[in-house]
PDB file of N, CA and C in Angstrom:
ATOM      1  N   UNK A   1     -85.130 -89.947  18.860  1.00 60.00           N
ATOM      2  CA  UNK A   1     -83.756 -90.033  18.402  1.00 60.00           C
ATOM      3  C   UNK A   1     -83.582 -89.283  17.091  1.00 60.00           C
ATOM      4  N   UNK A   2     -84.412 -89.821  16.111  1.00 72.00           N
ATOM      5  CA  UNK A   2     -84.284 -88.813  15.226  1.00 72.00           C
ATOM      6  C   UNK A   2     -84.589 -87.195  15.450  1.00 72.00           C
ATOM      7  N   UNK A   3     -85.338 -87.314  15.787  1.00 75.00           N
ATOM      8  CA  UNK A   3     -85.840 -85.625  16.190  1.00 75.00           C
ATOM      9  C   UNK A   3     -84.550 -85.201  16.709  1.00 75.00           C
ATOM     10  N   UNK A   4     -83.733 -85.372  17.401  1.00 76.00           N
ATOM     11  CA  UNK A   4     -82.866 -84.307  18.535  1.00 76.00           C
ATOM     12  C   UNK A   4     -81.421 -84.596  16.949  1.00 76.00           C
ATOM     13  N   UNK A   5     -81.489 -85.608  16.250  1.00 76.00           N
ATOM     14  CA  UNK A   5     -80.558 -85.288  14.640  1.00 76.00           C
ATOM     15  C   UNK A   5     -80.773 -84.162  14.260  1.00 76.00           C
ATOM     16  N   UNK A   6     -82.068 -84.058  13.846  1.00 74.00           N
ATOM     17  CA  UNK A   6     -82.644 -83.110  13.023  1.00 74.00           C
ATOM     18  C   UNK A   6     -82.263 -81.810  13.839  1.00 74.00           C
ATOM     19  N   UNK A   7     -82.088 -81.532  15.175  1.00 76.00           N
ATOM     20  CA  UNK A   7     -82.241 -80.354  16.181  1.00 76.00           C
ATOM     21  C   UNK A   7     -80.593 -80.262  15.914  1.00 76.00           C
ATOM     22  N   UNK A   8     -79.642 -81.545  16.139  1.00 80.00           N
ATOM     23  CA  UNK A   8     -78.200 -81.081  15.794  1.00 80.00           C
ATOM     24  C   UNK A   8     -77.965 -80.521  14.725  1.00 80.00           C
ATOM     25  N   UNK A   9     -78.926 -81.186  13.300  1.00 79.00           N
ATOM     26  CA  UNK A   9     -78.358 -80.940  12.033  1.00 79.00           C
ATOM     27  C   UNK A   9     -78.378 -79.748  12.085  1.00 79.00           C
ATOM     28  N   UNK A  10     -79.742 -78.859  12.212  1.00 79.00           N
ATOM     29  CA  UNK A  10     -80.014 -77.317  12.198  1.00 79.00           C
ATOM     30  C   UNK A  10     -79.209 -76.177  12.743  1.00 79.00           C
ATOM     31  N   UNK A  11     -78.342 -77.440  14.265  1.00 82.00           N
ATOM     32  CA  UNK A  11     -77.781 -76.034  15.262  1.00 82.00           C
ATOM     33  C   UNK A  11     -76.563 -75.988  14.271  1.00 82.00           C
ATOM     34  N   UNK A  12     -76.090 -77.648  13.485  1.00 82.00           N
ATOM     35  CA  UNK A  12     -74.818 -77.119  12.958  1.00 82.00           C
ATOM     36  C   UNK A  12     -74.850 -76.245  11.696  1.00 82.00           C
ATOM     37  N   UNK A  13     -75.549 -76.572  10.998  1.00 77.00           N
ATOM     38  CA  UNK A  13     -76.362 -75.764   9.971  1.00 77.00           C
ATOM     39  C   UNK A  13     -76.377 -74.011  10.062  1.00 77.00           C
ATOM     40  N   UNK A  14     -76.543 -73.885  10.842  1.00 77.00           N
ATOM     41  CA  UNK A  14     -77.060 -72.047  11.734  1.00 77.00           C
ATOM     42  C   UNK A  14     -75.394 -71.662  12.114  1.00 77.00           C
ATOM     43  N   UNK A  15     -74.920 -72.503  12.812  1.00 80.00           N
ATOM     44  CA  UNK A  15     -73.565 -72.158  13.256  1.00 80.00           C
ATOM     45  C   UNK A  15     -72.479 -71.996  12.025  1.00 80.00           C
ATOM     46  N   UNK A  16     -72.741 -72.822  10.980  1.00 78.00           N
ATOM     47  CA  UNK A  16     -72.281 -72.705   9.950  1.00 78.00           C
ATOM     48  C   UNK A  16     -72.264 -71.541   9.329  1.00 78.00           C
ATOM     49  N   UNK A  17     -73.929 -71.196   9.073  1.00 72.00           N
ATOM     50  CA  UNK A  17     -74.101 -69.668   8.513  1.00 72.00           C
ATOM     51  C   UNK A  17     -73.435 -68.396   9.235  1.00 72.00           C
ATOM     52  N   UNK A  18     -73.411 -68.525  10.569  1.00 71.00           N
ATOM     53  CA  UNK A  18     -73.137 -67.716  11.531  1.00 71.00           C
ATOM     54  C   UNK A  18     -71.793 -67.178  10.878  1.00 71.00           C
ATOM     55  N   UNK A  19     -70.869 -68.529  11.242  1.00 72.00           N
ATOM     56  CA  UNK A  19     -69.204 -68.546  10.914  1.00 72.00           C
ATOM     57  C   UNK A  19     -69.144 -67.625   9.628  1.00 72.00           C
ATOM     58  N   UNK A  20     -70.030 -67.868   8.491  1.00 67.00           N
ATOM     59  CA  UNK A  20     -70.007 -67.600   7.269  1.00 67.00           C
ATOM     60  C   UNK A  20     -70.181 -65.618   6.673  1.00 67.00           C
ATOM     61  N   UNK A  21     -70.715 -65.369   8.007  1.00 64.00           N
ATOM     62  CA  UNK A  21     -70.950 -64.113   7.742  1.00 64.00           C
ATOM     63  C   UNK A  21     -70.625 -62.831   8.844  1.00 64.00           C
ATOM     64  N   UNK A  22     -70.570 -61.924   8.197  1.00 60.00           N
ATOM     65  CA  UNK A  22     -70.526 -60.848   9.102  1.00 60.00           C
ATOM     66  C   UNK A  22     -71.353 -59.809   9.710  1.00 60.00           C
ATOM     67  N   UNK A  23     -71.163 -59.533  10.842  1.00 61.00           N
ATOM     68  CA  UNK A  23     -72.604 -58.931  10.979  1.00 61.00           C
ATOM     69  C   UNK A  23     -72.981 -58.181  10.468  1.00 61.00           C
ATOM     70  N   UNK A  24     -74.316 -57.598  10.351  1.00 63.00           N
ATOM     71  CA  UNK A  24     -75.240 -56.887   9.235  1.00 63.00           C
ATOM     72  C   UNK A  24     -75.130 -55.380   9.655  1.00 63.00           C
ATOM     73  N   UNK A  25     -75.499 -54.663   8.923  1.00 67.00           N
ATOM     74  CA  UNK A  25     -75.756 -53.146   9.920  1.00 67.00           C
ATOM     75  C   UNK A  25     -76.561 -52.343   8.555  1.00 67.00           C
ATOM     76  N   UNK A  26     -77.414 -51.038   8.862  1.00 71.00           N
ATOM     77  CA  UNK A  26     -78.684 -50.456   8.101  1.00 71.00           C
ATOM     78  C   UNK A  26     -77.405 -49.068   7.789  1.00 71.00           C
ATOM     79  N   UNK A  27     -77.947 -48.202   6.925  1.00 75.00           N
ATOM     80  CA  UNK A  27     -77.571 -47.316   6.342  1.00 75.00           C
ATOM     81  C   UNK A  27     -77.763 -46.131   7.626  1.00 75.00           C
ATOM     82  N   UNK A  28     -77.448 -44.701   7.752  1.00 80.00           N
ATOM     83  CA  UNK A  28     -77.725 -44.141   8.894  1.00 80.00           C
ATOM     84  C   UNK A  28     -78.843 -43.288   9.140  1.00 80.00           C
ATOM     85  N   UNK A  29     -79.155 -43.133   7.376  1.00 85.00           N
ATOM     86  CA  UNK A  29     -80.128 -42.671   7.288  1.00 85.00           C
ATOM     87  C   UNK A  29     -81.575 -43.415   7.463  1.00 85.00           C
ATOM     88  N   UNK A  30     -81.323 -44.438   6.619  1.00 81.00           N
ATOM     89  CA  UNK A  30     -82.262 -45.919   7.034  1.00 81.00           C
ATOM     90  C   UNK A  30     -82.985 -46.022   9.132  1.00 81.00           C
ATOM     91  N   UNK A  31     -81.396 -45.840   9.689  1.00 82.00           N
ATOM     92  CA  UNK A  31     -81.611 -46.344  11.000  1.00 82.00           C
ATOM     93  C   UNK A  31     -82.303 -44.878  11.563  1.00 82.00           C
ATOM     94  N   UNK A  32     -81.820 -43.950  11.223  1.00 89.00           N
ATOM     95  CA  UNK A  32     -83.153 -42.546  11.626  1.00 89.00           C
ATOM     96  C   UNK A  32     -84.340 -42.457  11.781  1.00 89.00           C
ATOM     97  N   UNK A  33     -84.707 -42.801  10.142  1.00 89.00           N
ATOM     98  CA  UNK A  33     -86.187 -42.872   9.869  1.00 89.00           C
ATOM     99  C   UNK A  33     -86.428 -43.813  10.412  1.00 89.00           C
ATOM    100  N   UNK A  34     -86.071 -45.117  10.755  1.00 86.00           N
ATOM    101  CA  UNK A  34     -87.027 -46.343  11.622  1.00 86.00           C
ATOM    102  C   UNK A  34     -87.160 -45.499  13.317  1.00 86.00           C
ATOM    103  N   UNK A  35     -85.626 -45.124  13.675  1.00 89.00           N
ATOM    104  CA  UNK A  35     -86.000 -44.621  15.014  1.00 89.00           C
ATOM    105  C   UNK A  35     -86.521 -43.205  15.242  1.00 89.00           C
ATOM    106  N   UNK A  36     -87.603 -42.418  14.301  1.00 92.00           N
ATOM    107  CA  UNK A  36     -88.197 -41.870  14.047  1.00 92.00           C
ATOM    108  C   UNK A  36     -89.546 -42.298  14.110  1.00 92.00           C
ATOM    109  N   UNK A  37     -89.944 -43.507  13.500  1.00 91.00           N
ATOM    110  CA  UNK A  37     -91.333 -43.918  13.593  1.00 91.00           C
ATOM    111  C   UNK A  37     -91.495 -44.613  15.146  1.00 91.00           C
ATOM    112  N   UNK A  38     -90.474 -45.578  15.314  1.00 91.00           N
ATOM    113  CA  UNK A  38     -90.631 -45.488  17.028  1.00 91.00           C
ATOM    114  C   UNK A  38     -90.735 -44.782  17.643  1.00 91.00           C
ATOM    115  N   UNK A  39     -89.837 -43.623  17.735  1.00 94.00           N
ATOM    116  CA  UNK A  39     -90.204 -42.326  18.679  1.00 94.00           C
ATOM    117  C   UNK A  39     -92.047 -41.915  18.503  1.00 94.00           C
ATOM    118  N   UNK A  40     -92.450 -41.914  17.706  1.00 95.00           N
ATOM    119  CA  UNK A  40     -94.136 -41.797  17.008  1.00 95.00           C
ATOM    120  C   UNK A  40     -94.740 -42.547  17.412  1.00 95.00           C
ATOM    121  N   UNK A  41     -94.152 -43.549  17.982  1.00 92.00           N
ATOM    122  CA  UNK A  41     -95.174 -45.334  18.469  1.00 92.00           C
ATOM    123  C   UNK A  41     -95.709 -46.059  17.005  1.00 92.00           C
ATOM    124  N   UNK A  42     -95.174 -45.287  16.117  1.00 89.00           N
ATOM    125  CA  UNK A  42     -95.974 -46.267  14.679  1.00 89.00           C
ATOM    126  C   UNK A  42     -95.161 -47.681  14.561  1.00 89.00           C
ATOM    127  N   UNK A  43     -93.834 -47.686  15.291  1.00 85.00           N
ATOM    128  CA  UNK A  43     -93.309 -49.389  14.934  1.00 85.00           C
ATOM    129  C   UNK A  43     -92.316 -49.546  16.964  1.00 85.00           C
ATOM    130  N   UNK A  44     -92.443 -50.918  16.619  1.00 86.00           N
ATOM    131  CA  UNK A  44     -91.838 -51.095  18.030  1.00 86.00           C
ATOM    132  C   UNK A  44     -90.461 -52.391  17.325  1.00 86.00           C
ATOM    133  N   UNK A  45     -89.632 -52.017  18.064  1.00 82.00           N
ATOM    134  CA  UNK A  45     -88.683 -52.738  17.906  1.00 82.00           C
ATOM    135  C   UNK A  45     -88.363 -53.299  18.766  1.00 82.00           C
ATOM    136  N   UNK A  46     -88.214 -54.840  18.554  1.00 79.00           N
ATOM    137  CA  UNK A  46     -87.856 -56.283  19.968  1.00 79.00           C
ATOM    138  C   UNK A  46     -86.715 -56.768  19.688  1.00 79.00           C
ATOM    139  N   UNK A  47     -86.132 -57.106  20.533  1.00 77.00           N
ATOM    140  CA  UNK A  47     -84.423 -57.543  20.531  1.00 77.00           C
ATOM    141  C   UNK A  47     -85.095 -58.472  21.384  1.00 77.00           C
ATOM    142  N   UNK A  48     -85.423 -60.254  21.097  1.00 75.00           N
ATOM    143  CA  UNK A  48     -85.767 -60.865  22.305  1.00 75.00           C
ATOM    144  C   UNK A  48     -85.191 -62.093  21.389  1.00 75.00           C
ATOM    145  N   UNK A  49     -85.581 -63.329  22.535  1.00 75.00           N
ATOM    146  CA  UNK A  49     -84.901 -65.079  22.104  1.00 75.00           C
ATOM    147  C   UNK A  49     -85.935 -65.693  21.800  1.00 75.00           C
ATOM    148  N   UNK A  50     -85.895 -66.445  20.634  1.00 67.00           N
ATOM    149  CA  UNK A  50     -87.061 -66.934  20.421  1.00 67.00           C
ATOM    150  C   UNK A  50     -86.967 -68.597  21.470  1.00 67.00           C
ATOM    151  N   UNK A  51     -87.731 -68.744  22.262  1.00 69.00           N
ATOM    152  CA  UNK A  51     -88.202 -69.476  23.395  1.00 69.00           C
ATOM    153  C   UNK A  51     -87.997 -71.368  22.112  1.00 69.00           C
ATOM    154  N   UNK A  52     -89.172 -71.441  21.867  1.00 66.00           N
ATOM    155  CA  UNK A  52     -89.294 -72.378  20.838  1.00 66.00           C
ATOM    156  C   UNK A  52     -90.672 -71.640  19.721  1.00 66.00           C
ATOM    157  N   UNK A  53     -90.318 -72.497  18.649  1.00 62.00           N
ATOM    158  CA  UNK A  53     -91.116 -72.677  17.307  1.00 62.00           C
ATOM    159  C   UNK A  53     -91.734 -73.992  16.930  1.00 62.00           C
ATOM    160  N   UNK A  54     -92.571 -73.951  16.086  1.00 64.00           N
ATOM    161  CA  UNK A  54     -93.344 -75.028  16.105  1.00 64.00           C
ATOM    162  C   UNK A  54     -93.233 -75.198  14.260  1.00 64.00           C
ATOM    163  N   UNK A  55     -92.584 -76.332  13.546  1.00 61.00           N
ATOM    164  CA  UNK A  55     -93.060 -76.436  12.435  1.00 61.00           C
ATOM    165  C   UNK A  55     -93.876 -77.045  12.209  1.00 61.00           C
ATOM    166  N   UNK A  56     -95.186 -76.572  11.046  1.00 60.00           N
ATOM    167  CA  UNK A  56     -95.905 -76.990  10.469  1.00 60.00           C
ATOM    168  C   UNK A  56     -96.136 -77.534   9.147  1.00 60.00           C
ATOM    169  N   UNK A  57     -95.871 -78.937   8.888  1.00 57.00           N
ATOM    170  CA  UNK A  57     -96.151 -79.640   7.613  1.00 57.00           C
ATOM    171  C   UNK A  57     -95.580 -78.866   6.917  1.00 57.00           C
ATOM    172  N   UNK A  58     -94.785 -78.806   6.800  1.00 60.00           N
ATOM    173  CA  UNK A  58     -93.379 -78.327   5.874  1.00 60.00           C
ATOM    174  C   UNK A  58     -93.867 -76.777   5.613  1.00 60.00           C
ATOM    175  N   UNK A  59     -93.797 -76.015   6.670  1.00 65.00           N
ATOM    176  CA  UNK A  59     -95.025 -75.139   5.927  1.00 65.00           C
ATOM    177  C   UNK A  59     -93.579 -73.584   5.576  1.00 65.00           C
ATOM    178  N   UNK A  60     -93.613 -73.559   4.303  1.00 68.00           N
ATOM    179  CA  UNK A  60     -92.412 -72.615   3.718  1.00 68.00           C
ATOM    180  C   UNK A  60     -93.315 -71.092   3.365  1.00 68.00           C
ATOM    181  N   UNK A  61     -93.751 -70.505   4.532  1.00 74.00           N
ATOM    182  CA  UNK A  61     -94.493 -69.143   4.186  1.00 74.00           C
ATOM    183  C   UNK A  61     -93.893 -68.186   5.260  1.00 74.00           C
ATOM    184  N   UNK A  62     -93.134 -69.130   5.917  1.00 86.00           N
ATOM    185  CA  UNK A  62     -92.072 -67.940   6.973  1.00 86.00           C
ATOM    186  C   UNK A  62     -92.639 -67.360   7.602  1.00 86.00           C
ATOM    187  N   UNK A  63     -94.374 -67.726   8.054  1.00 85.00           N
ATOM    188  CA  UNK A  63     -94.892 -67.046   9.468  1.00 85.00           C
ATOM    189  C   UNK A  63     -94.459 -67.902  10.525  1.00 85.00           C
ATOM    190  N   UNK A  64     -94.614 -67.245  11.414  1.00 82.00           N
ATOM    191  CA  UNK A  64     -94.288 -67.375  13.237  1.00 82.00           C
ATOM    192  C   UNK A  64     -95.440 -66.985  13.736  1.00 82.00           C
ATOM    193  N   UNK A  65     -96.313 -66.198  13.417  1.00 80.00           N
ATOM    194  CA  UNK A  65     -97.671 -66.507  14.201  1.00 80.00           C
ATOM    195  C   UNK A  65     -98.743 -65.239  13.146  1.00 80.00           C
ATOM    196  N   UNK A  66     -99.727 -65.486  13.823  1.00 81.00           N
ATOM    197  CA  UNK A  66    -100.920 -64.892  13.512  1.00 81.00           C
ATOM    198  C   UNK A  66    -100.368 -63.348  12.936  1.00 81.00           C
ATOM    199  N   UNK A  67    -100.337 -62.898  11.603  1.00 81.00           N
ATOM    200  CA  UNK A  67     -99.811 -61.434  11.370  1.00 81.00           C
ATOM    201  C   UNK A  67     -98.343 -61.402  11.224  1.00 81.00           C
ATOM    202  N   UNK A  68     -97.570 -62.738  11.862  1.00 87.00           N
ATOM    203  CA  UNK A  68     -96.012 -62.310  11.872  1.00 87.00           C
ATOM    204  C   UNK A  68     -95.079 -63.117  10.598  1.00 87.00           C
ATOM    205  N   UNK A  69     -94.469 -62.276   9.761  1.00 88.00           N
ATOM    206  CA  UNK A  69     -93.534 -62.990   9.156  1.00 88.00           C
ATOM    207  C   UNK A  69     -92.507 -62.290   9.360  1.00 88.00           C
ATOM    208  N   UNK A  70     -91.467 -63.077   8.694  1.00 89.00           N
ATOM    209  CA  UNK A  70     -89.593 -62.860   8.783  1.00 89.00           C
ATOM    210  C   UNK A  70     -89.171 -62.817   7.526  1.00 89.00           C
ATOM    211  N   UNK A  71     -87.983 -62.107   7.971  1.00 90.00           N
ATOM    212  CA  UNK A  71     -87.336 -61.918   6.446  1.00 90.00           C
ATOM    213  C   UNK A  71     -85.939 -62.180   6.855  1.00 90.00           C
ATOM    214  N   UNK A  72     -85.004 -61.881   6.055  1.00 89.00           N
ATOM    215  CA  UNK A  72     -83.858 -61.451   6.487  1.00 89.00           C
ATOM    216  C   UNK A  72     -83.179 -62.446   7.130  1.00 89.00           C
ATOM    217  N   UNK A  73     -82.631 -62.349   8.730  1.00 86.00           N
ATOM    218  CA  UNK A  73     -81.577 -63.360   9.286  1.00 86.00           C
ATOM    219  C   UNK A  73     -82.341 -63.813   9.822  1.00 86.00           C
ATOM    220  N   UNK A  74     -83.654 -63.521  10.780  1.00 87.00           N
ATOM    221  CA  UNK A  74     -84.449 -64.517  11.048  1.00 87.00           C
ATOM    222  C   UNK A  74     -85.240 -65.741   9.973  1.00 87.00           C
ATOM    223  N   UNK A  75     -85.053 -65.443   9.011  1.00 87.00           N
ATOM    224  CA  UNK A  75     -85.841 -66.655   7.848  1.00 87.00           C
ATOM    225  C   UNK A  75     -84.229 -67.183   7.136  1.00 87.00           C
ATOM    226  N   UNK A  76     -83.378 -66.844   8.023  1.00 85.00           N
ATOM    227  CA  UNK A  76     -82.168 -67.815   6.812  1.00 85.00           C
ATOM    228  C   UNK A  76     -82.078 -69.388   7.356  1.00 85.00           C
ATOM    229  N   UNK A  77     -82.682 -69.795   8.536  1.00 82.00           N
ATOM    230  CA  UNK A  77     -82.815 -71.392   8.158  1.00 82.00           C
ATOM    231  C   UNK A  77     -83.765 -72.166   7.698  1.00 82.00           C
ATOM    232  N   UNK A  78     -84.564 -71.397   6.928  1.00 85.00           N
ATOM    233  CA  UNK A  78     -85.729 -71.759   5.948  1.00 85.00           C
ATOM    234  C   UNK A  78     -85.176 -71.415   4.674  1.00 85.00           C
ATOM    235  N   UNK A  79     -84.433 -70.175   4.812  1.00 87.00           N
ATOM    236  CA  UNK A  79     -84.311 -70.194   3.056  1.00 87.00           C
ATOM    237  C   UNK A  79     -82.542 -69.993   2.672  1.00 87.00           C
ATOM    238  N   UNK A  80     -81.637 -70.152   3.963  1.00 84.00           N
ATOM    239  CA  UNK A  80     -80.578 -70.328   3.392  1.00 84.00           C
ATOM    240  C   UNK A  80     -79.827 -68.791   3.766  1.00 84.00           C
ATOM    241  N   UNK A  81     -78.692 -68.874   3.437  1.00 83.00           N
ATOM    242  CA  UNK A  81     -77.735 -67.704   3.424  1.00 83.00           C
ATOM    243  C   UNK A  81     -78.231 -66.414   1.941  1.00 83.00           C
ATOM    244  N   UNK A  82     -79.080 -66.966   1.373  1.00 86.00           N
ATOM    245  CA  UNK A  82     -80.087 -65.718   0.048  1.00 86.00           C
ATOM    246  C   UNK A  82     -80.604 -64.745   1.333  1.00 86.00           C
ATOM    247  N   UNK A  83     -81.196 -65.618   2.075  1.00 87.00           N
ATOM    248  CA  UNK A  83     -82.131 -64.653   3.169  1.00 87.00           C
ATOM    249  C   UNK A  83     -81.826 -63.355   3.323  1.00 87.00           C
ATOM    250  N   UNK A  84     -80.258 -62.867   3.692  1.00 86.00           N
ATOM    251  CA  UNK A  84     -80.081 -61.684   3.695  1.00 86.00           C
ATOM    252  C   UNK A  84     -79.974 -60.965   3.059  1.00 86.00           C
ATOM    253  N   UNK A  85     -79.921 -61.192   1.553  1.00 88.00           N
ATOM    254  CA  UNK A  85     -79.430 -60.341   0.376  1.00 88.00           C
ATOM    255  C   UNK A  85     -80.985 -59.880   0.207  1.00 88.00           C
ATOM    256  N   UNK A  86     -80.365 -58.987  -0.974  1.00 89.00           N
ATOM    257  CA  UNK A  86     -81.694 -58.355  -1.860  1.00 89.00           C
ATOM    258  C   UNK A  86     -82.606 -59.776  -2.377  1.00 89.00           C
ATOM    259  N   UNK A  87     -81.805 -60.220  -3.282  1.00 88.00           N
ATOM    260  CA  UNK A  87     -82.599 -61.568  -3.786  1.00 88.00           C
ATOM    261  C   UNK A  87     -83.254 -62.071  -3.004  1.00 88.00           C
ATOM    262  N   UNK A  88     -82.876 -62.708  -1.494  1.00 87.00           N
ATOM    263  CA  UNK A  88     -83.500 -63.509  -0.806  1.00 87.00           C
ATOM    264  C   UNK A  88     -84.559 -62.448   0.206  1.00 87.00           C
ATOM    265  N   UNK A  89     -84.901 -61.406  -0.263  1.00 90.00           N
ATOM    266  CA  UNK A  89     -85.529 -60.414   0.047  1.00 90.00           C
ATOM    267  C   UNK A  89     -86.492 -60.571  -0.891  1.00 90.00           C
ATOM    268  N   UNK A  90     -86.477 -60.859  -1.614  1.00 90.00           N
ATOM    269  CA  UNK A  90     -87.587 -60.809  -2.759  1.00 90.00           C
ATOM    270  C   UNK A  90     -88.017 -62.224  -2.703  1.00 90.00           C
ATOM    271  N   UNK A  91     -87.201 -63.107  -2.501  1.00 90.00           N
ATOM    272  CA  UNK A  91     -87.748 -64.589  -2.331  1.00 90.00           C
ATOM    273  C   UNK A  91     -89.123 -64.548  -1.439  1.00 90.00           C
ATOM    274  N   UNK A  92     -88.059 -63.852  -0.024  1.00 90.00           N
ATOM    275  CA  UNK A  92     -89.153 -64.247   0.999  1.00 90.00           C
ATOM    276  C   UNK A  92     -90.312 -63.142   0.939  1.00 90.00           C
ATOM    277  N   UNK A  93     -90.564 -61.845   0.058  1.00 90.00           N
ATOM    278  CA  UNK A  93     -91.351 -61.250  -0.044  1.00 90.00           C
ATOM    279  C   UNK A  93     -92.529 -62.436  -1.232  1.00 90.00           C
ATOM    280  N   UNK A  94     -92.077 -62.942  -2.004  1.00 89.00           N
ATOM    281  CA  UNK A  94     -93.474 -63.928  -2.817  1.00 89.00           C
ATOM    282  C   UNK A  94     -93.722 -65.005  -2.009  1.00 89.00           C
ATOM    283  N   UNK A  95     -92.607 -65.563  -0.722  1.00 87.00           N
ATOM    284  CA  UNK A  95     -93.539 -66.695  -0.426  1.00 87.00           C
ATOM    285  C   UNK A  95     -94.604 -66.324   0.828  1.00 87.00           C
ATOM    286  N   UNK A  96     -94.491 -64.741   1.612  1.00 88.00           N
ATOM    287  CA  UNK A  96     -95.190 -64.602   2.618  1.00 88.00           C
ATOM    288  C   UNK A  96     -96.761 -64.151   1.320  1.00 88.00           C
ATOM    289  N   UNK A  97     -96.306 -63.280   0.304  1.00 87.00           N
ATOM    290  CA  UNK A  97     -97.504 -63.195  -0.516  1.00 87.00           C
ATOM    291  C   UNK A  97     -98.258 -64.200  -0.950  1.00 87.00           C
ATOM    292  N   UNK A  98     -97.993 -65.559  -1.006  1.00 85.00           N
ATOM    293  CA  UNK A  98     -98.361 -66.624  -1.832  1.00 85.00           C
ATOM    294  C   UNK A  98     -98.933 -67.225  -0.411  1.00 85.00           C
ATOM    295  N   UNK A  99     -98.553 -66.969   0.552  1.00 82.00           N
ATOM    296  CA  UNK A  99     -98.973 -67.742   1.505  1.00 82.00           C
ATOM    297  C   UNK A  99    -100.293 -66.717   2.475  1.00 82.00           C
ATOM    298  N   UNK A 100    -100.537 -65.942   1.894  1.00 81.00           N
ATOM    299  CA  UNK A 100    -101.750 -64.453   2.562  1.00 81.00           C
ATOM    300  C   UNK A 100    -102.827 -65.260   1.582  1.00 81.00           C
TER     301      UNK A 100
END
């Protein structure tokens, strides 16, 4: 019972942020050079759903698995609507460092 609270609090939480913002978009030059290194095979880019997640003991280092962290809109219900800015760019850059 509590657990599926905690699962509402979050969806309303997320939906909240959602409402709150507009969607994001990269510079054009920015979006070149990334689809430049893909074309190279040096980065792959996934557009997928995340299935489920598993938290661990409060664990605030914003990995998702072995090698993987988040930044940005995927880490804003760990660290809030900062997530997307510069600031919350730098947040989540010391806690994946603090957590290596």
């Amino acid at each position: 019972m509590a657990e599926a609270f905690k699962v509402r609090l979050w969806q309303h939480f997320y939906l909240s942020l959602i409402q709150a913002r507009n969607k994001g978009s990269i510079p054009p030059d920015l979006h070149k050079a990334l689809m430049n290194q893909v074309k190279q095979g040096l980065l792959r880019v996934m557009d997928v759903e995340v299935i489920s997640a598993v938290r661990r003991d409060g664990q605030k280092s914003l990995q998702w698995g072995p090698g993987l962290y988040v930044t940005g809109a995927l880490a804003e219900l760990e660290m809030g609507p900062i997530s997307r800015n510069i600031s919350g760019a730098r947040q989540a850059a010391e806690r994946i460092v603090n957590s290596l």
